[in-house]
mmCIF file of C-alpha atoms in Angstrom:
data_model
loop_
_atom_site.group_PDB
_atom_site.id
_atom_site.type_symbol
_atom_site.label_atom_id
_atom_site.label_comp_id
_atom_site.label_asym_id
_atom_site.label_seq_id
_atom_site.Cartn_x
_atom_site.Cartn_y
_atom_site.Cartn_z
ATOM 1 C CA MET A 1 36.549 12.891 10.743
ATOM 2 C CA LEU A 2 34.758 8.944 9.894
ATOM 3 C CA LEU A 3 31.979 9.502 11.275
ATOM 4 C CA ARG A 4 31.155 12.730 9.043
ATOM 5 C CA ARG A 5 32.324 11.035 5.902
ATOM 6 C CA ILE A 6 29.744 8.264 6.673
ATOM 7 C CA ALA A 7 27.179 10.979 7.351
ATOM 8 C CA GLY A 8 27.780 12.298 4.240
ATOM 9 C CA PRO A 9 27.360 11.053 0.779
ATOM 10 C CA ALA A 10 29.010 8.093 1.124
ATOM 11 C CA GLY A 11 25.915 7.060 4.089
ATOM 12 C CA LEU A 12 23.743 8.247 1.771
ATOM 13 C CA LEU A 13 24.827 5.984 -0.710
ATOM 14 C CA LEU A 14 24.997 3.041 0.737
ATOM 15 C CA VAL A 15 21.435 3.265 2.555
ATOM 16 C CA ILE A 16 19.984 3.835 -1.198
ATOM 17 C CA ALA A 17 22.525 0.736 -1.957
ATOM 18 C CA LEU A 18 20.897 -1.292 0.606
ATOM 19 C CA PHE A 19 17.336 -0.116 0.006
ATOM 20 C CA ALA A 20 17.862 -0.900 -3.751
ATOM 21 C CA VAL A 21 18.640 -4.539 -2.818
ATOM 22 C CA ALA A 22 15.506 -4.851 -0.817
ATOM 23 C CA LEU A 23 13.360 -3.704 -3.439
ATOM 24 C CA ARG A 24 15.138 -6.426 -5.849
ATOM 25 C CA ILE A 25 14.886 -9.017 -3.283
ATOM 26 C CA HIS A 26 10.989 -8.466 -3.557
ATOM 27 C CA PHE A 27 10.443 -6.906 -6.952
ATOM 28 C CA GLN A 28 8.266 -8.480 -8.622
ATOM 29 C CA PRO A 29 7.759 -7.555 -12.715
ATOM 30 C CA ALA A 30 4.178 -7.572 -13.052
ATOM 31 C CA ILE A 31 1.162 -5.591 -12.017
ATOM 32 C CA ASN A 32 -0.293 -6.614 -8.824
ATOM 33 C CA HIS A 33 -2.782 -3.897 -7.406
ATOM 34 C CA PRO A 34 -5.856 -3.038 -8.827
ATOM 35 C CA ASP A 35 -5.716 0.523 -8.225
ATOM 36 C CA ALA A 36 -3.156 0.234 -11.470
ATOM 37 C CA ASN A 37 -6.292 -0.144 -13.604
ATOM 38 C CA GLY A 38 -6.694 2.997 -13.152
ATOM 39 C CA TYR A 39 -3.362 4.391 -13.851
ATOM 40 C CA TRP A 40 -1.610 1.640 -15.852
ATOM 41 C CA ALA A 41 -4.543 1.301 -17.789
ATOM 42 C CA GLN A 42 -5.264 5.099 -18.226
ATOM 43 C CA GLY A 43 -1.826 5.633 -19.409
ATOM 44 C CA SER A 44 -1.531 2.607 -22.009
ATOM 45 C CA LEU A 45 -4.974 4.460 -23.400
ATOM 46 C CA ILE A 46 -3.211 7.484 -23.538
ATOM 47 C CA LEU A 47 -0.270 6.277 -25.371
ATOM 48 C CA GLN A 48 -2.456 3.917 -27.969
ATOM 49 C CA THR A 49 -5.474 6.454 -28.311
ATOM 50 C CA GLY A 50 -4.258 10.346 -27.212
ATOM 51 C CA HIS A 51 -7.099 10.448 -24.428
ATOM 52 C CA ALA A 52 -8.117 8.829 -21.787
ATOM 53 C CA TRP A 53 -12.005 7.869 -21.916
ATOM 54 C CA PHE A 54 -13.048 4.835 -24.502
ATOM 55 C CA VAL A 55 -16.115 3.288 -25.296
ATOM 56 C CA PRO A 56 -16.023 -0.615 -24.479
ATOM 57 C CA GLN A 57 -16.402 -2.459 -27.813
ATOM 58 C CA SER A 58 -19.131 -4.699 -26.644
ATOM 59 C CA ASN A 59 -21.173 -5.187 -23.967
ATOM 60 C CA ALA A 60 -18.931 -7.766 -22.714
ATOM 61 C CA GLN A 61 -15.586 -5.854 -21.784
ATOM 62 C CA TYR A 62 -14.252 -5.604 -19.104
ATOM 63 C CA VAL A 63 -14.627 -2.442 -17.290
ATOM 64 C CA GLY A 64 -13.021 -2.217 -13.796
ATOM 65 C CA MET A 65 -13.983 -0.460 -10.722
ATOM 66 C CA HIS A 66 -11.902 3.085 -11.471
ATOM 67 C CA TRP A 67 -13.812 4.212 -14.707
ATOM 68 C CA LEU A 68 -16.770 6.677 -14.567
ATOM 69 C CA LEU A 69 -19.366 6.228 -17.079
ATOM 70 C CA LEU A 70 -19.662 9.976 -18.279
ATOM 71 C CA GLY A 71 -22.575 8.998 -21.226
ATOM 72 C CA ASP A 72 -23.124 7.399 -24.592
ATOM 73 C CA ASN A 73 -21.632 4.517 -22.954
ATOM 74 C CA THR A 74 -18.303 6.973 -22.946
ATOM 75 C CA PHE A 75 -16.058 5.923 -19.689
ATOM 76 C CA ILE A 76 -12.925 8.279 -18.283
ATOM 77 C CA SER A 77 -10.801 7.002 -15.362
ATOM 78 C CA ARG A 78 -11.796 8.621 -11.645
ATOM 79 C CA TYR A 79 -8.148 9.375 -11.593
ATOM 80 C CA PRO A 80 -6.182 12.360 -12.967
ATOM 81 C CA PRO A 81 -4.132 11.566 -15.692
ATOM 82 C CA GLY A 82 -1.016 13.345 -15.046
ATOM 83 C CA PHE A 83 1.056 9.892 -13.844
ATOM 84 C CA PRO A 84 -0.694 7.960 -16.277
ATOM 85 C CA LEU A 85 0.670 10.427 -18.578
ATOM 86 C CA LEU A 86 4.279 9.688 -17.126
ATOM 87 C CA VAL A 87 3.617 5.752 -17.406
ATOM 88 C CA GLY A 88 2.555 6.256 -21.199
ATOM 89 C CA LEU A 89 5.165 7.938 -21.668
ATOM 90 C CA VAL A 90 7.523 5.260 -20.164
ATOM 91 C CA GLN A 91 5.933 2.518 -22.197
ATOM 92 C CA HIS A 92 6.405 4.315 -25.373
ATOM 93 C CA ALA A 93 10.057 4.713 -24.291
ATOM 94 C CA PHE A 94 11.185 1.496 -23.008
ATOM 95 C CA GLY A 95 8.120 -0.918 -23.125
ATOM 96 C CA TRP A 96 5.657 -1.819 -20.107
ATOM 97 C CA GLN A 97 7.900 -3.664 -18.386
ATOM 98 C CA ALA A 98 10.070 -0.444 -17.436
ATOM 99 C CA THR A 99 7.041 0.991 -16.160
ATOM 100 C CA LEU A 100 7.154 -1.418 -13.640
ATOM 101 C CA LEU A 101 10.129 0.514 -12.353
ATOM 102 C CA ILE A 102 8.843 4.144 -12.084
ATOM 103 C CA ASN A 103 7.973 3.924 -8.630
ATOM 104 C CA PRO A 104 11.068 2.270 -7.129
ATOM 105 C CA VAL A 105 13.320 4.736 -9.085
ATOM 106 C CA LEU A 106 11.030 7.937 -7.647
ATOM 107 C CA SER A 107 11.433 6.036 -4.164
ATOM 108 C CA VAL A 108 15.029 5.718 -4.472
ATOM 109 C CA LEU A 109 14.612 9.705 -5.236
ATOM 110 C CA THR A 110 12.505 10.390 -2.299
ATOM 111 C CA ILE A 111 15.273 9.686 -0.358
ATOM 112 C CA VAL A 112 17.178 11.507 -1.474
ATOM 113 C CA GLY A 113 14.976 14.380 -1.334
ATOM 114 C CA LEU A 114 13.994 13.648 2.217
ATOM 115 C CA TYR A 115 18.232 13.715 2.814
ATOM 116 C CA ALA A 116 18.651 17.038 0.852
ATOM 117 C CA ALA A 117 15.760 18.446 3.223
ATOM 118 C CA VAL A 118 17.140 17.749 6.618
ATOM 119 C CA ARG A 119 20.000 18.803 5.302
ATOM 120 C CA GLN A 120 19.260 22.341 5.507
ATOM 121 C CA LEU A 121 17.674 21.958 8.607
ATOM 122 C CA ALA A 122 20.430 20.280 10.454
ATOM 123 C CA PRO A 123 23.848 18.514 10.406
ATOM 124 C CA ALA A 124 24.365 15.831 7.934
ATOM 125 C CA GLY A 125 24.192 12.633 10.447
ATOM 126 C CA TYR A 126 20.467 13.623 10.889
ATOM 127 C CA ALA A 127 19.889 14.077 7.693
ATOM 128 C CA LEU A 128 21.259 10.502 7.130
ATOM 129 C CA LEU A 129 19.147 9.629 9.760
ATOM 130 C CA ALA A 130 15.797 10.530 8.423
ATOM 131 C CA ALA A 131 17.111 9.168 5.035
ATOM 132 C CA ALA A 132 17.230 5.826 6.633
ATOM 133 C CA ALA A 133 14.124 5.717 8.628
ATOM 134 C CA LEU A 134 12.391 6.381 5.254
ATOM 135 C CA ALA A 135 14.421 3.816 3.694
ATOM 136 C CA MET A 136 13.481 1.176 6.531
ATOM 137 C CA ASN A 137 10.081 1.922 6.559
ATOM 138 C CA ALA A 138 7.945 -0.924 5.507
ATOM 139 C CA ALA A 139 4.656 1.225 4.008
ATOM 140 C CA PHE A 140 7.046 2.861 2.096
ATOM 141 C CA ALA A 141 8.782 0.013 0.587
ATOM 142 C CA VAL A 142 5.188 -1.426 0.062
ATOM 143 C CA HIS A 143 4.066 1.211 -1.927
ATOM 144 C CA ALA A 144 7.670 1.124 -3.982
ATOM 145 C CA LEU A 145 6.747 -1.749 -5.191
ATOM 146 C CA THR A 146 3.290 -1.263 -5.991
ATOM 147 C CA GLU A 147 1.855 0.317 -8.883
ATOM 148 C CA ILE A 148 -0.224 3.143 -7.400
ATOM 149 C CA SER A 149 0.625 6.828 -7.229
ATOM 150 C CA HIS A 150 1.573 7.581 -3.553
ATOM 151 C CA THR A 151 5.049 7.225 -4.014
ATOM 152 C CA ALA A 152 4.722 10.316 -6.993
ATOM 153 C CA VAL A 153 3.081 12.385 -4.885
ATOM 154 C CA ALA A 154 5.756 11.612 -1.682
ATOM 155 C CA PHE A 155 8.476 12.689 -4.464
ATOM 156 C CA CYS A 156 6.915 15.851 -5.223
ATOM 157 C CA VAL A 157 6.147 16.435 -1.841
ATOM 158 C CA VAL A 158 9.707 16.136 -0.646
ATOM 159 C CA TRP A 159 11.035 17.813 -3.640
ATOM 160 C CA GLY A 160 8.971 20.393 -3.590
ATOM 161 C CA ALA A 161 9.773 21.356 0.140
ATOM 162 C CA VAL A 162 13.583 21.225 -0.794
ATOM 163 C CA LEU A 163 13.093 23.648 -3.533
ATOM 164 C CA LEU A 164 10.956 25.836 -1.054
ATOM 165 C CA MET A 165 13.573 25.485 1.468
ATOM 166 C CA ARG A 166 16.447 27.030 -0.881
ATOM 167 C CA TRP A 167 14.186 30.062 -1.903
ATOM 168 C CA SER A 168 13.648 30.826 1.907
ATOM 169 C CA ALA A 169 17.229 30.611 2.228
ATOM 170 C CA THR A 170 18.335 32.607 -0.778
ATOM 171 C CA GLY A 171 15.516 34.744 -2.330
ATOM 172 C CA ARG A 172 15.740 33.229 -5.474
ATOM 173 C CA ILE A 173 12.780 33.440 -7.816
ATOM 174 C CA ALA A 174 13.792 30.718 -9.660
ATOM 175 C CA LEU A 175 13.666 28.129 -6.901
ATOM 176 C CA VAL A 176 10.124 29.105 -6.064
ATOM 177 C CA PHE A 177 8.961 29.100 -9.406
ATOM 178 C CA ALA A 178 10.348 25.521 -9.729
ATOM 179 C CA ALA A 179 8.599 24.678 -6.004
ATOM 180 C CA GLY A 180 5.503 25.612 -7.644
ATOM 181 C CA LEU A 181 5.913 23.659 -10.481
ATOM 182 C CA VAL A 182 6.818 20.455 -9.232
ATOM 183 C CA LEU A 183 3.990 20.778 -6.245
ATOM 184 C CA GLY A 184 1.720 21.666 -8.875
ATOM 185 C CA CYS A 185 1.932 17.758 -10.151
ATOM 186 C CA ILE A 186 0.594 16.815 -7.037
ATOM 187 C CA PRO A 187 -3.185 17.379 -8.409
ATOM 188 C CA GLY A 188 -2.848 15.755 -11.496
ATOM 189 C CA THR A 189 -0.804 12.726 -9.756
ATOM 190 C CA ARG A 190 -3.753 11.996 -7.058
ATOM 191 C CA TYR A 191 -6.401 14.592 -6.406
ATOM 192 C CA ALA A 192 -6.834 13.961 -2.464
ATOM 193 C CA ASP A 193 -3.589 14.922 -1.563
ATOM 194 C CA ALA A 194 -3.639 18.594 -2.976
ATOM 195 C CA VAL A 195 -4.976 19.298 0.227
ATOM 196 C CA VAL A 196 -0.487 20.058 0.662
ATOM 197 C CA ALA A 197 -1.877 23.408 -0.771
ATOM 198 C CA LEU A 198 -2.709 24.372 2.341
ATOM 199 C CA GLY A 199 0.912 23.747 4.234
ATOM 200 C CA VAL A 200 2.792 25.199 0.977
ATOM 201 C CA ALA A 201 0.423 28.851 1.292
ATOM 202 C CA ALA A 202 0.839 28.881 4.565
ATOM 203 C CA PHE A 203 5.153 28.714 4.858
ATOM 204 C CA LEU A 204 4.594 31.315 1.174
ATOM 205 C CA LEU A 205 2.876 33.419 3.412
ATOM 206 C CA TRP A 206 5.137 33.234 6.522
ATOM 207 C CA HIS A 207 7.765 35.216 4.140
ATOM 208 C CA MET A 208 5.274 37.742 3.259
ATOM 209 C CA ARG A 209 8.133 40.200 4.849
ATOM 210 C CA ARG A 210 11.082 38.301 4.350
ATOM 211 C CA PHE A 211 11.558 39.437 0.296
ATOM 212 C CA ASP A 212 11.519 42.993 -1.674
ATOM 213 C CA LYS A 213 8.426 42.772 -3.775
ATOM 214 C CA ILE A 214 7.358 39.440 -2.598
ATOM 215 C CA HIS A 215 4.522 39.565 -5.079
ATOM 216 C CA ARG A 216 6.994 39.087 -7.784
ATOM 217 C CA HIS A 217 7.801 35.747 -5.789
ATOM 218 C CA TYR A 218 4.175 34.811 -5.222
ATOM 219 C CA VAL A 219 3.497 35.288 -9.243
ATOM 220 C CA ALA A 220 6.354 32.938 -9.636
ATOM 221 C CA ALA A 221 5.002 30.206 -7.326
ATOM 222 C CA ALA A 222 1.687 30.633 -9.382
ATOM 223 C CA LEU A 223 2.997 30.507 -12.550
ATOM 224 C CA GLY A 224 4.915 26.837 -11.497
ATOM 225 C CA ALA A 225 1.930 25.530 -10.747
ATOM 226 C CA ALA A 226 -0.287 26.358 -13.362
ATOM 227 C CA ILE A 227 1.626 24.703 -15.903
ATOM 228 C CA PRO A 228 0.206 21.488 -14.421
ATOM 229 C CA ILE A 229 -2.350 22.449 -13.290
ATOM 230 C CA LEU A 230 -4.578 24.792 -15.849
ATOM 231 C CA PRO A 231 -4.564 21.554 -18.607
ATOM 232 C CA LEU A 232 -5.936 19.341 -15.878
ATOM 233 C CA LEU A 233 -9.006 21.769 -14.975
ATOM 234 C CA VAL A 234 -9.699 22.464 -18.493
ATOM 235 C CA ARG A 235 -10.023 18.477 -19.208
ATOM 236 C CA ASN A 236 -12.060 18.366 -16.536
ATOM 237 C CA GLN A 237 -13.849 20.740 -17.622
#
């Protein structure tokens, strides 16, 4: 009985608490990665001007390596604007210092999501083991404390998988729509990680004969993904 309690929500809360303490010990209230020039600077730019490009005010102005010259002396970030938009919204609501907590918060939610995903496939003990293994992963912790987009992608992948597995078990169209919405945020966070679409498509096709009128499920997933992707495509064009 005690082991079951430890492997359940109480154990997950303990893992999260220990992970949060570790993050707090190593947390520094400063931007500490060169890629932040493409994410955090872009987020501030969106907040201040309403768009993600700028024209230097003088020839002496510093322009980081993550900005591309479009022509007419106009620069735009090589990184997509989805994650920077989140940075800008948090900055607007709570100040720039609060933006440094985005990745720590997303990392905690990713651990919770991994527990929820594994719990659908295996007993609670294995789910807790998976959550603990992720919390102890040094690379995961470093990304949680760094101003880049990998943690946000991990959050989308894990919670997209949770929603897809719940859809697989229940057949509820709302769940596959929500999965498409969450996973559709990945290209707007980091272009290269859109490759996960191959795995998602394979999972969906695997269910081709699983539910009646499966085309409705596929349309719902596509509509969910289109909400974040279509504006990105229009903007890039």
